[in-house]
PDB file of C-alpha atoms in Angstrom:
ATOM      1  CA  UNK A   1      26.683 -50.145 207.870  1.00  0.00           C
ATOM      2  CA  UNK A   2      23.241 -49.362 208.857  1.00  0.00           C
ATOM      3  CA  UNK A   3      21.779 -52.074 210.849  1.00  0.00           C
ATOM      4  CA  UNK A   4      17.740 -52.752 211.418  1.00  0.00           C
ATOM      5  CA  UNK A   5      18.082 -54.789 215.138  1.00  0.00           C
ATOM      6  CA  UNK A   6      14.713 -56.193 215.984  1.00  0.00           C
ATOM      7  CA  UNK A   7      13.658 -57.055 219.440  1.00  0.00           C
ATOM      8  CA  UNK A   8      15.783 -54.285 220.608  1.00  0.00           C
ATOM      9  CA  UNK A   9      14.709 -53.807 223.673  1.00  0.00           C
ATOM     10  CA  UNK A  10      15.151 -57.629 224.823  1.00  0.00           C
ATOM     11  CA  UNK A  11      17.154 -59.319 226.792  1.00  0.00           C
ATOM     12  CA  UNK A  12      19.798 -60.644 224.255  1.00  0.00           C
ATOM     13  CA  UNK A  13      18.660 -57.552 221.724  1.00  0.00           C
ATOM     14  CA  UNK A  14      19.595 -54.775 224.146  1.00  0.00           C
ATOM     15  CA  UNK A  15      22.934 -56.419 224.714  1.00  0.00           C
ATOM     16  CA  UNK A  16      23.543 -56.634 220.868  1.00  0.00           C
ATOM     17  CA  UNK A  17      22.629 -52.791 220.422  1.00  0.00           C
ATOM     18  CA  UNK A  18      25.606 -52.004 222.769  1.00  0.00           C
ATOM     19  CA  UNK A  19      28.147 -54.542 220.835  1.00  0.00           C
ATOM     20  CA  UNK A  20      27.315 -52.598 217.508  1.00  0.00           C
ATOM     21  CA  UNK A  21      29.992 -50.681 216.069  1.00  0.00           C
ATOM     22  CA  UNK A  22      27.518 -49.629 213.389  1.00  0.00           C
ATOM     23  CA  UNK A  23      24.215 -47.033 212.874  1.00  0.00           C
ATOM     24  CA  UNK A  24      21.655 -48.998 214.612  1.00  0.00           C
ATOM     25  CA  UNK A  25      17.898 -48.704 213.931  1.00  0.00           C
ATOM     26  CA  UNK A  26      15.769 -50.391 216.728  1.00  0.00           C
ATOM     27  CA  UNK A  27      12.653 -52.242 216.428  1.00  0.00           C
ATOM     28  CA  UNK A  28      10.879 -53.875 219.444  1.00  0.00           C
ATOM     29  CA  UNK A  29       7.022 -54.288 220.010  1.00  0.00           C
ATOM     30  CA  UNK A  30       7.779 -52.789 223.607  1.00  0.00           C
ATOM     31  CA  UNK A  31       8.520 -49.459 221.691  1.00  0.00           C
ATOM     32  CA  UNK A  32       5.453 -49.811 219.292  1.00  0.00           C
ATOM     33  CA  UNK A  33       6.809 -51.591 216.210  1.00  0.00           C
ATOM     34  CA  UNK A  34       5.542 -55.032 215.832  1.00  0.00           C
ATOM     35  CA  UNK A  35       7.335 -56.925 213.028  1.00  0.00           C
ATOM     36  CA  UNK A  36       4.031 -58.259 211.533  1.00  0.00           C
ATOM     37  CA  UNK A  37       3.151 -54.878 210.161  1.00  0.00           C
ATOM     38  CA  UNK A  38       4.556 -54.444 206.653  1.00  0.00           C
ATOM     39  CA  UNK A  39       3.689 -50.847 206.998  1.00  0.00           C
ATOM     40  CA  UNK A  40       6.236 -50.391 209.921  1.00  0.00           C
ATOM     41  CA  UNK A  41       8.818 -52.275 208.452  1.00  0.00           C
ATOM     42  CA  UNK A  42       8.592 -49.930 205.496  1.00  0.00           C
ATOM     43  CA  UNK A  43       9.387 -46.942 207.465  1.00  0.00           C
ATOM     44  CA  UNK A  44      12.179 -48.501 208.970  1.00  0.00           C
ATOM     45  CA  UNK A  45      13.782 -50.150 206.449  1.00  0.00           C
ATOM     46  CA  UNK A  46      14.994 -47.740 203.709  1.00  0.00           C
ATOM     47  CA  UNK A  47      18.636 -47.217 203.953  1.00  0.00           C
ATOM     48  CA  UNK A  48      19.215 -50.285 205.872  1.00  0.00           C
ATOM     49  CA  UNK A  49      22.050 -52.606 205.019  1.00  0.00           C
ATOM     50  CA  UNK A  50      21.602 -55.483 206.914  1.00  0.00           C
ATOM     51  CA  UNK A  51      19.274 -57.058 209.614  1.00  0.00           C
ATOM     52  CA  UNK A  52      19.810 -58.465 213.040  1.00  0.00           C
ATOM     53  CA  UNK A  53      16.435 -60.614 213.606  1.00  0.00           C
ATOM     54  CA  UNK A  54      16.075 -60.984 217.390  1.00  0.00           C
ATOM     55  CA  UNK A  55      12.389 -60.582 218.050  1.00  0.00           C
ATOM     56  CA  UNK A  56      10.573 -63.577 219.261  1.00  0.00           C
ATOM     57  CA  UNK A  57       8.387 -65.402 221.416  1.00  0.00           C
ATOM     58  CA  UNK A  58      10.478 -67.351 223.714  1.00  0.00           C
ATOM     59  CA  UNK A  59      10.648 -70.195 226.105  1.00  0.00           C
ATOM     60  CA  UNK A  60       9.388 -73.675 226.067  1.00  0.00           C
ATOM     61  CA  UNK A  61       5.755 -72.821 226.016  1.00  0.00           C
ATOM     62  CA  UNK A  62       3.082 -73.542 228.838  1.00  0.00           C
ATOM     63  CA  UNK A  63       0.579 -75.706 226.996  1.00  0.00           C
ATOM     64  CA  UNK A  64      -1.192 -75.834 223.579  1.00  0.00           C
ATOM     65  CA  UNK A  65      -2.730 -72.663 223.916  1.00  0.00           C
ATOM     66  CA  UNK A  66       0.516 -71.027 223.066  1.00  0.00           C
ATOM     67  CA  UNK A  67       0.581 -72.571 219.454  1.00  0.00           C
ATOM     68  CA  UNK A  68      -1.044 -69.512 218.054  1.00  0.00           C
ATOM     69  CA  UNK A  69       1.381 -66.830 219.780  1.00  0.00           C
ATOM     70  CA  UNK A  70       4.538 -68.816 218.587  1.00  0.00           C
ATOM     71  CA  UNK A  71       3.383 -69.204 215.089  1.00  0.00           C
ATOM     72  CA  UNK A  72       2.236 -65.759 214.842  1.00  0.00           C
ATOM     73  CA  UNK A  73       5.269 -64.008 216.019  1.00  0.00           C
ATOM     74  CA  UNK A  74       8.336 -66.558 215.157  1.00  0.00           C
ATOM     75  CA  UNK A  75       6.790 -68.024 211.664  1.00  0.00           C
ATOM     76  CA  UNK A  76       4.579 -64.829 210.421  1.00  0.00           C
ATOM     77  CA  UNK A  77       6.680 -62.186 211.668  1.00  0.00           C
ATOM     78  CA  UNK A  78       9.841 -63.652 210.134  1.00  0.00           C
ATOM     79  CA  UNK A  79       8.275 -64.193 206.995  1.00  0.00           C
ATOM     80  CA  UNK A  80       6.919 -60.446 206.874  1.00  0.00           C
ATOM     81  CA  UNK A  81      10.397 -59.342 207.566  1.00  0.00           C
ATOM     82  CA  UNK A  82      11.840 -61.330 205.268  1.00  0.00           C
ATOM     83  CA  UNK A  83       9.201 -60.166 202.172  1.00  0.00           C
ATOM     84  CA  UNK A  84       9.826 -56.459 203.504  1.00  0.00           C
ATOM     85  CA  UNK A  85      13.681 -56.952 203.142  1.00  0.00           C
ATOM     86  CA  UNK A  86      13.505 -58.213 199.464  1.00  0.00           C
ATOM     87  CA  UNK A  87      11.098 -55.102 198.785  1.00  0.00           C
ATOM     88  CA  UNK A  88      14.032 -52.833 200.062  1.00  0.00           C
ATOM     89  CA  UNK A  89      16.711 -54.890 198.442  1.00  0.00           C
ATOM     90  CA  UNK A  90      18.391 -55.647 201.955  1.00  0.00           C
ATOM     91  CA  UNK A  91      20.556 -58.741 201.158  1.00  0.00           C
ATOM     92  CA  UNK A  92      22.189 -59.581 204.496  1.00  0.00           C
ATOM     93  CA  UNK A  93      20.137 -61.085 207.589  1.00  0.00           C
ATOM     94  CA  UNK A  94      21.484 -62.630 210.906  1.00  0.00           C
ATOM     95  CA  UNK A  95      19.012 -64.615 212.522  1.00  0.00           C
ATOM     96  CA  UNK A  96      18.611 -65.701 216.131  1.00  0.00           C
ATOM     97  CA  UNK A  97      17.909 -69.563 216.135  1.00  0.00           C
ATOM     98  CA  UNK A  98      18.318 -71.566 218.811  1.00  0.00           C
ATOM     99  CA  UNK A  99      19.925 -74.961 220.031  1.00  0.00           C
ATOM    100  CA  UNK A 100      16.465 -76.374 220.357  1.00  0.00           C
ATOM    101  CA  UNK A 101      16.324 -77.018 216.786  1.00  0.00           C
ATOM    102  CA  UNK A 102      18.297 -80.222 217.429  1.00  0.00           C
ATOM    103  CA  UNK A 103      15.576 -81.906 219.598  1.00  0.00           C
ATOM    104  CA  UNK A 104      17.817 -84.449 221.420  1.00  0.00           C
ATOM    105  CA  UNK A 105      21.679 -83.639 221.178  1.00  0.00           C
ATOM    106  CA  UNK A 106      23.939 -86.460 219.885  1.00  0.00           C
ATOM    107  CA  UNK A 107      24.475 -89.706 221.717  1.00  0.00           C
ATOM    108  CA  UNK A 108      26.383 -92.944 221.470  1.00  0.00           C
ATOM    109  CA  UNK A 109      25.300 -96.483 221.935  1.00  0.00           C
ATOM    110  CA  UNK A 110      27.612 -99.017 223.089  1.00  0.00           C
ATOM    111  CA  UNK A 111      26.402-101.447 220.395  1.00  0.00           C
ATOM    112  CA  UNK A 112      25.250 -99.224 217.676  1.00  0.00           C
ATOM    113  CA  UNK A 113      27.648 -96.086 218.155  1.00  0.00           C
ATOM    114  CA  UNK A 114      26.223 -92.674 217.082  1.00  0.00           C
ATOM    115  CA  UNK A 115      22.421 -92.811 216.995  1.00  0.00           C
ATOM    116  CA  UNK A 116      19.682 -90.218 217.293  1.00  0.00           C
ATOM    117  CA  UNK A 117      16.890 -91.080 219.920  1.00  0.00           C
ATOM    118  CA  UNK A 118      13.242 -90.574 219.552  1.00  0.00           C
ATOM    119  CA  UNK A 119      11.340 -88.862 222.243  1.00  0.00           C
ATOM    120  CA  UNK A 120      11.902 -90.225 226.018  1.00  0.00           C
ATOM    121  CA  UNK A 121       8.891 -92.389 226.978  1.00  0.00           C
ATOM    122  CA  UNK A 122       6.610 -91.471 230.108  1.00  0.00           C
ATOM    123  CA  UNK A 123       7.570 -94.667 231.546  1.00  0.00           C
ATOM    124  CA  UNK A 124      11.247 -94.520 231.760  1.00  0.00           C
ATOM    125  CA  UNK A 125      10.760 -90.765 233.143  1.00  0.00           C
ATOM    126  CA  UNK A 126       8.231 -92.017 235.832  1.00  0.00           C
ATOM    127  CA  UNK A 127      10.765 -94.407 236.958  1.00  0.00           C
ATOM    128  CA  UNK A 128      13.560 -92.163 237.156  1.00  0.00           C
ATOM    129  CA  UNK A 129      15.500 -93.260 233.907  1.00  0.00           C
ATOM    130  CA  UNK A 130      16.095 -89.743 232.227  1.00  0.00           C
ATOM    131  CA  UNK A 131      18.740 -90.779 229.624  1.00  0.00           C
ATOM    132  CA  UNK A 132      17.396 -91.589 226.230  1.00  0.00           C
ATOM    133  CA  UNK A 133      17.442 -95.173 224.846  1.00  0.00           C
ATOM    134  CA  UNK A 134      18.866 -96.333 222.058  1.00  0.00           C
ATOM    135  CA  UNK A 135      16.085 -96.739 219.039  1.00  0.00           C
ATOM    136  CA  UNK A 136      17.707 -99.820 217.655  1.00  0.00           C
ATOM    137  CA  UNK A 137      18.184-101.874 221.074  1.00  0.00           C
ATOM    138  CA  UNK A 138      16.834-100.189 223.986  1.00  0.00           C
ATOM    139  CA  UNK A 139      20.076 -99.803 225.877  1.00  0.00           C
ATOM    140  CA  UNK A 140      20.611 -96.212 227.669  1.00  0.00           C
ATOM    141  CA  UNK A 141      22.647 -93.813 225.580  1.00  0.00           C
ATOM    142  CA  UNK A 142      25.764 -91.834 226.330  1.00  0.00           C
ATOM    143  CA  UNK A 143      25.642 -87.991 225.307  1.00  0.00           C
ATOM    144  CA  UNK A 144      28.115 -86.760 222.778  1.00  0.00           C
ATOM    145  CA  UNK A 145      28.819 -83.364 221.025  1.00  0.00           C
ATOM    146  CA  UNK A 146      26.481 -82.342 218.283  1.00  0.00           C
ATOM    147  CA  UNK A 147      27.627 -80.089 215.353  1.00  0.00           C
ATOM    148  CA  UNK A 148      25.413 -77.756 212.758  1.00  0.00           C
ATOM    149  CA  UNK A 149      25.115 -80.652 210.293  1.00  0.00           C
ATOM    150  CA  UNK A 150      23.110 -82.884 212.781  1.00  0.00           C
ATOM    151  CA  UNK A 151      19.349 -83.443 211.603  1.00  0.00           C
ATOM    152  CA  UNK A 152      16.969 -81.001 212.978  1.00  0.00           C
ATOM    153  CA  UNK A 153      14.286 -82.543 215.269  1.00  0.00           C
ATOM    154  CA  UNK A 154      12.263 -79.808 217.268  1.00  0.00           C
ATOM    155  CA  UNK A 155      10.426 -81.166 220.174  1.00  0.00           C
ATOM    156  CA  UNK A 156       8.074 -78.527 221.059  1.00  0.00           C
ATOM    157  CA  UNK A 157       6.099 -75.395 219.781  1.00  0.00           C
ATOM    158  CA  UNK A 158       9.212 -73.030 220.331  1.00  0.00           C
ATOM    159  CA  UNK A 159      11.583 -75.243 218.695  1.00  0.00           C
ATOM    160  CA  UNK A 160       9.392 -75.926 215.833  1.00  0.00           C
ATOM    161  CA  UNK A 161       8.759 -72.138 215.124  1.00  0.00           C
ATOM    162  CA  UNK A 162      12.849 -71.304 215.305  1.00  0.00           C
ATOM    163  CA  UNK A 163      13.453 -74.515 212.690  1.00  0.00           C
ATOM    164  CA  UNK A 164      10.630 -72.623 210.880  1.00  0.00           C
ATOM    165  CA  UNK A 165      12.720 -69.205 210.869  1.00  0.00           C
ATOM    166  CA  UNK A 166      15.929 -71.062 209.563  1.00  0.00           C
ATOM    167  CA  UNK A 167      13.748 -72.440 206.583  1.00  0.00           C
ATOM    168  CA  UNK A 168      11.898 -69.405 205.627  1.00  0.00           C
ATOM    169  CA  UNK A 169      15.494 -67.502 205.956  1.00  0.00           C
ATOM    170  CA  UNK A 170      16.788 -70.257 203.596  1.00  0.00           C
ATOM    171  CA  UNK A 171      14.248 -69.650 201.032  1.00  0.00           C
ATOM    172  CA  UNK A 172      14.975 -65.948 201.138  1.00  0.00           C
ATOM    173  CA  UNK A 173      18.496 -66.241 200.617  1.00  0.00           C
ATOM    174  CA  UNK A 174      17.936 -68.204 197.515  1.00  0.00           C
ATOM    175  CA  UNK A 175      15.464 -66.402 196.006  1.00  0.00           C
ATOM    176  CA  UNK A 176      17.151 -63.045 196.676  1.00  0.00           C
ATOM    177  CA  UNK A 177      20.625 -64.064 196.648  1.00  0.00           C
ATOM    178  CA  UNK A 178      20.867 -62.763 200.201  1.00  0.00           C
ATOM    179  CA  UNK A 179      23.542 -63.839 202.737  1.00  0.00           C
ATOM    180  CA  UNK A 180      21.614 -65.250 205.709  1.00  0.00           C
ATOM    181  CA  UNK A 181      23.545 -66.497 209.274  1.00  0.00           C
ATOM    182  CA  UNK A 182      21.604 -68.307 211.786  1.00  0.00           C
ATOM    183  CA  UNK A 183      23.175 -68.331 215.261  1.00  0.00           C
ATOM    184  CA  UNK A 184      21.978 -71.475 217.386  1.00  0.00           C
ATOM    185  CA  UNK A 185      22.308 -69.854 220.675  1.00  0.00           C
ATOM    186  CA  UNK A 186      22.500 -72.451 223.606  1.00  0.00           C
ATOM    187  CA  UNK A 187      21.714 -71.583 227.122  1.00  0.00           C
ATOM    188  CA  UNK A 188      21.863 -67.641 227.441  1.00  0.00           C
ATOM    189  CA  UNK A 189      22.097 -65.943 230.723  1.00  0.00           C
ATOM    190  CA  UNK A 190      23.317 -62.757 231.909  1.00  0.00           C
ATOM    191  CA  UNK A 191      22.261 -59.474 233.195  1.00  0.00           C
ATOM    192  CA  UNK A 192      18.591 -58.337 231.923  1.00  0.00           C
ATOM    193  CA  UNK A 193      17.685 -62.029 231.718  1.00  0.00           C
ATOM    194  CA  UNK A 194      13.442 -61.778 232.341  1.00  0.00           C
ATOM    195  CA  UNK A 195      12.666 -63.037 235.834  1.00  0.00           C
ATOM    196  CA  UNK A 196       9.309 -64.270 237.228  1.00  0.00           C
ATOM    197  CA  UNK A 197       7.792 -65.731 234.120  1.00  0.00           C
ATOM    198  CA  UNK A 198       7.198 -69.428 233.221  1.00  0.00           C
ATOM    199  CA  UNK A 199       8.858 -68.520 229.662  1.00  0.00           C
ATOM    200  CA  UNK A 200      12.167 -67.331 231.091  1.00  0.00           C
ATOM    201  CA  UNK A 201      15.498 -69.515 230.950  1.00  0.00           C
ATOM    202  CA  UNK A 202      16.457 -71.969 233.695  1.00  0.00           C
ATOM    203  CA  UNK A 203      19.089 -69.438 234.956  1.00  0.00           C
ATOM    204  CA  UNK A 204      16.411 -66.864 235.231  1.00  0.00           C
ATOM    205  CA  UNK A 205      13.955 -69.494 236.957  1.00  0.00           C
ATOM    206  CA  UNK A 206      16.715 -70.508 239.745  1.00  0.00           C
ATOM    207  CA  UNK A 207      17.841 -67.083 240.550  1.00  0.00           C
ATOM    208  CA  UNK A 208      14.082 -65.799 240.967  1.00  0.00           C
ATOM    209  CA  UNK A 209      13.377 -68.526 243.551  1.00  0.00           C
ATOM    210  CA  UNK A 210      16.829 -67.662 245.333  1.00  0.00           C
ATOM    211  CA  UNK A 211      16.122 -64.035 245.607  1.00  0.00           C
ATOM    212  CA  UNK A 212      12.853 -65.164 247.047  1.00  0.00           C
ATOM    213  CA  UNK A 213      14.508 -67.196 249.663  1.00  0.00           C
ATOM    214  CA  UNK A 214      13.289 -70.390 248.177  1.00  0.00           C
ATOM    215  CA  UNK A 215      15.123 -73.263 247.217  1.00  0.00           C
ATOM    216  CA  UNK A 216      15.639 -73.786 243.307  1.00  0.00           C
ATOM    217  CA  UNK A 217      13.848 -76.849 242.305  1.00  0.00           C
ATOM    218  CA  UNK A 218      16.092 -78.691 239.761  1.00  0.00           C
ATOM    219  CA  UNK A 219      13.947 -81.342 237.317  1.00  0.00           C
ATOM    220  CA  UNK A 220      14.880 -85.114 237.022  1.00  0.00           C
ATOM    221  CA  UNK A 221      18.106 -85.842 238.403  1.00  0.00           C
ATOM    222  CA  UNK A 222      19.787 -82.606 237.749  1.00  0.00           C
ATOM    223  CA  UNK A 223      22.451 -84.389 235.753  1.00  0.00           C
ATOM    224  CA  UNK A 224      21.223 -83.069 232.153  1.00  0.00           C
ATOM    225  CA  UNK A 225      23.979 -81.271 230.243  1.00  0.00           C
ATOM    226  CA  UNK A 226      23.477 -77.949 228.938  1.00  0.00           C
ATOM    227  CA  UNK A 227      26.063 -75.091 227.393  1.00  0.00           C
ATOM    228  CA  UNK A 228      25.541 -71.906 229.119  1.00  0.00           C
ATOM    229  CA  UNK A 229      27.001 -69.091 227.406  1.00  0.00           C
ATOM    230  CA  UNK A 230      26.939 -65.347 228.629  1.00  0.00           C
ATOM    231  CA  UNK A 231      24.718 -62.581 226.837  1.00  0.00           C
ATOM    232  CA  UNK A 232      27.525 -60.465 226.083  1.00  0.00           C
ATOM    233  CA  UNK A 233      29.553 -63.512 224.190  1.00  0.00           C
ATOM    234  CA  UNK A 234      26.328 -64.006 222.064  1.00  0.00           C
ATOM    235  CA  UNK A 235      26.253 -60.046 221.475  1.00  0.00           C
ATOM    236  CA  UNK A 236      29.626 -60.297 220.104  1.00  0.00           C
ATOM    237  CA  UNK A 237      28.762 -63.530 218.005  1.00  0.00           C
ATOM    238  CA  UNK A 238      26.037 -61.247 216.561  1.00  0.00           C
ATOM    239  CA  UNK A 239      28.559 -58.216 215.439  1.00  0.00           C
ATOM    240  CA  UNK A 240      30.901 -60.709 213.671  1.00  0.00           C
ATOM    241  CA  UNK A 241      27.912 -62.734 211.913  1.00  0.00           C
ATOM    242  CA  UNK A 242      27.666 -59.437 209.919  1.00  0.00           C
ATOM    243  CA  UNK A 243      30.393 -60.094 208.157  1.00  0.00           C
ATOM    244  CA  UNK A 244      29.840 -63.826 207.447  1.00  0.00           C
ATOM    245  CA  UNK A 245      27.781 -66.130 205.355  1.00  0.00           C
ATOM    246  CA  UNK A 246      27.571 -66.803 201.586  1.00  0.00           C
ATOM    247  CA  UNK A 247      25.147 -65.182 199.065  1.00  0.00           C
ATOM    248  CA  UNK A 248      22.363 -67.601 198.360  1.00  0.00           C
ATOM    249  CA  UNK A 249      22.691 -69.576 201.477  1.00  0.00           C
ATOM    250  CA  UNK A 250      21.901 -69.998 204.882  1.00  0.00           C
ATOM    251  CA  UNK A 251      24.749 -71.044 207.415  1.00  0.00           C
ATOM    252  CA  UNK A 252      24.362 -72.107 210.902  1.00  0.00           C
ATOM    253  CA  UNK A 253      26.681 -71.962 213.541  1.00  0.00           C
ATOM    254  CA  UNK A 254      26.409 -73.241 217.289  1.00  0.00           C
ATOM    255  CA  UNK A 255      26.868 -70.070 219.582  1.00  0.00           C
ATOM    256  CA  UNK A 256      28.360 -72.094 222.995  1.00  0.00           C
ATOM    257  CA  UNK A 257      31.063 -71.818 225.117  1.00  0.00           C
ATOM    258  CA  UNK A 258      32.018 -75.370 224.409  1.00  0.00           C
ATOM    259  CA  UNK A 259      32.473 -76.463 227.992  1.00  0.00           C
ATOM    260  CA  UNK A 260      29.162 -77.878 229.151  1.00  0.00           C
ATOM    261  CA  UNK A 261      27.703 -77.896 232.865  1.00  0.00           C
ATOM    262  CA  UNK A 262      24.718 -79.585 234.374  1.00  0.00           C
ATOM    263  CA  UNK A 263      21.623 -78.110 235.604  1.00  0.00           C
ATOM    264  CA  UNK A 264      22.007 -79.353 238.845  1.00  0.00           C
ATOM    265  CA  UNK A 265      25.501 -77.568 238.723  1.00  0.00           C
ATOM    266  CA  UNK A 266      24.087 -74.308 237.890  1.00  0.00           C
ATOM    267  CA  UNK A 267      21.620 -74.380 240.493  1.00  0.00           C
ATOM    268  CA  UNK A 268      23.965 -74.874 242.940  1.00  0.00           C
ATOM    269  CA  UNK A 269      26.493 -72.274 241.704  1.00  0.00           C
ATOM    270  CA  UNK A 270      23.781 -69.790 241.646  1.00  0.00           C
ATOM    271  CA  UNK A 271      22.591 -70.925 245.653  1.00  0.00           C
ATOM    272  CA  UNK A 272      26.251 -70.279 246.676  1.00  0.00           C
ATOM    273  CA  UNK A 273      26.806 -66.713 244.862  1.00  0.00           C
ATOM    274  CA  UNK A 274      23.362 -65.693 246.536  1.00  0.00           C
ATOM    275  CA  UNK A 275      23.891 -67.340 249.994  1.00  0.00           C
ATOM    276  CA  UNK A 276      20.248 -69.017 249.355  1.00  0.00           C
ATOM    277  CA  UNK A 277      19.171 -72.292 250.034  1.00  0.00           C
ATOM    278  CA  UNK A 278      20.198 -75.130 248.468  1.00  0.00           C
ATOM    279  CA  UNK A 279      18.903 -76.785 245.370  1.00  0.00           C
ATOM    280  CA  UNK A 280      15.933 -79.647 245.632  1.00  0.00           C
ATOM    281  CA  UNK A 281      16.460 -82.040 243.182  1.00  0.00           C
ATOM    282  CA  UNK A 282      12.589 -82.984 242.711  1.00  0.00           C
ATOM    283  CA  UNK A 283      12.597 -85.812 240.033  1.00  0.00           C
ATOM    284  CA  UNK A 284      10.039 -84.023 237.863  1.00  0.00           C
ATOM    285  CA  UNK A 285      10.211 -83.477 234.382  1.00  0.00           C
ATOM    286  CA  UNK A 286       8.526 -81.926 231.305  1.00  0.00           C
ATOM    287  CA  UNK A 287       7.568 -83.813 228.252  1.00  0.00           C
ATOM    288  CA  UNK A 288       9.057 -81.019 226.185  1.00  0.00           C
ATOM    289  CA  UNK A 289      12.366 -81.046 227.446  1.00  0.00           C
ATOM    290  CA  UNK A 290      15.526 -82.816 225.959  1.00  0.00           C
ATOM    291  CA  UNK A 291      17.870 -84.609 228.168  1.00  0.00           C
ATOM    292  CA  UNK A 292      21.536 -83.722 226.873  1.00  0.00           C
ATOM    293  CA  UNK A 293      22.245 -81.100 224.373  1.00  0.00           C
ATOM    294  CA  UNK A 294      26.143 -80.496 224.015  1.00  0.00           C
ATOM    295  CA  UNK A 295      27.762 -78.446 221.476  1.00  0.00           C
ATOM    296  CA  UNK A 296      30.767 -78.076 219.240  1.00  0.00           C
ATOM    297  CA  UNK A 297      31.549 -74.564 218.644  1.00  0.00           C
ATOM    298  CA  UNK A 298      34.481 -75.272 216.100  1.00  0.00           C
ATOM    299  CA  UNK A 299      32.705 -73.795 212.967  1.00  0.00           C
ATOM    300  CA  UNK A 300      31.974 -70.849 214.817  1.00  0.00           C
ATOM    301  CA  UNK A 301      35.571 -70.364 215.909  1.00  0.00           C
ATOM    302  CA  UNK A 302      36.658 -71.493 212.214  1.00  0.00           C
ATOM    303  CA  UNK A 303      34.341 -69.171 210.288  1.00  0.00           C
ATOM    304  CA  UNK A 304      33.337 -66.320 212.466  1.00  0.00           C
ATOM    305  CA  UNK A 305      36.479 -65.970 214.462  1.00  0.00           C
ATOM    306  CA  UNK A 306      34.136 -66.574 217.492  1.00  0.00           C
ATOM    307  CA  UNK A 307      34.947 -68.074 220.892  1.00  0.00           C
ATOM    308  CA  UNK A 308      33.367 -67.378 224.484  1.00  0.00           C
ATOM    309  CA  UNK A 309      35.467 -65.297 226.237  1.00  0.00           C
ATOM    310  CA  UNK A 310      33.593 -65.071 229.748  1.00  0.00           C
ATOM    311  CA  UNK A 311      34.101 -68.268 232.318  1.00  0.00           C
ATOM    312  CA  UNK A 312      31.124 -69.681 233.584  1.00  0.00           C
ATOM    313  CA  UNK A 313      31.930 -69.005 237.305  1.00  0.00           C
ATOM    314  CA  UNK A 314      32.656 -65.474 236.259  1.00  0.00           C
ATOM    315  CA  UNK A 315      29.389 -64.976 234.510  1.00  0.00           C
ATOM    316  CA  UNK A 316      27.509 -66.460 237.284  1.00  0.00           C
ATOM    317  CA  UNK A 317      28.743 -64.294 239.765  1.00  0.00           C
ATOM    318  CA  UNK A 318      27.605 -61.224 237.787  1.00  0.00           C
ATOM    319  CA  UNK A 319      24.520 -62.552 236.765  1.00  0.00           C
ATOM    320  CA  UNK A 320      23.392 -63.162 240.582  1.00  0.00           C
ATOM    321  CA  UNK A 321      24.412 -59.823 241.469  1.00  0.00           C
ATOM    322  CA  UNK A 322      22.363 -58.376 238.468  1.00  0.00           C
TER     323      UNK A 322
END
C-alpha cells in the first residue's frame, strides 16, 4: 500500500512514519508542502492508496486572534485535501481527531443519573469549585467514562475545528463511498513532543519547566482527570486503522490507555523522574479547559484490535529523559 502521510515531520506524524509497514509519501509544511495548496497535493497523490491526515494547528490557543489560523489549517486544509483525494480516486482516510470534540466528559448526578453539563461558571471557578454542576439541579457531578457515541460539544477553537474535520471527512465518505476512520486521540505524550510553546500539551509544559529548574504550575486543584497515551501506541493505532472502517461512513475511535491519571499525578511523576522541584498547585484556571475527560477504549479494542501497551510509569520515564 502507498500511503500519503500529512504532518509527517511533526510529533505524532514522525512516529507514524516509523510505524508503517508501507510505502510512505510524506507531506509537511516544514518541508515545503502545505495541504492548502491543491497543486502540491496533485503532485503527491497519484498512485496513493490511502491518506493518514495528521497535519493540523494544535493546542488550546492563546486568544481569539488564533481563530483564523485554526480555521485555515484545520478546516480549509482538510477540505482541500479531501477534494484532492476525490479528484485522484483515493478512497481511504485515517484522520487525526481528538478527545476535545466531546467538550466535558461524561458525568453522573446523584439525582438525575447521566447528564451532560454546560460550560463551568466563572463564579464557581473563582471560588475553587472546579467540578461541573448538574444542569438540572445544580449538584456537583461525578466523572464517568465517555464513549464514541456521546454528543460532541467543542469548547474552544481547536476543538471546533477538529470536529469540523470529522464532519468534512464524513461528507467526503458519503459522497465518494470512501472509508473514513477518525482517531480521537487523548493526551498524547512522548519523545519529540514540542516544548517551550504555549500550544504544547500539558506534559510538555511541565517538562519544560522542570528542565529549566522551575516547579511545574498545576492549574485548578490538580485533580482533573485525563488519559495519557504514549505516542508510539498512537502510531500503532494509525497503522491498524488503515485496515478498518466501512465504505460511505466515518467511524470514530477513542485512542486512549483506559487508565486515567490526574494532572497533578502527571506533574509529580515528571518531577520525580527529573529530580526537579515539586509541582505548585495554583488554583488558576482557563475558561477553555474542561474538568475531566475519561475515555472508553473498548470500541478500538474490539474493532481495531488496539490496546495501549506502554505503561504510564514507563512512558514518563522515557519522556523525562528524551
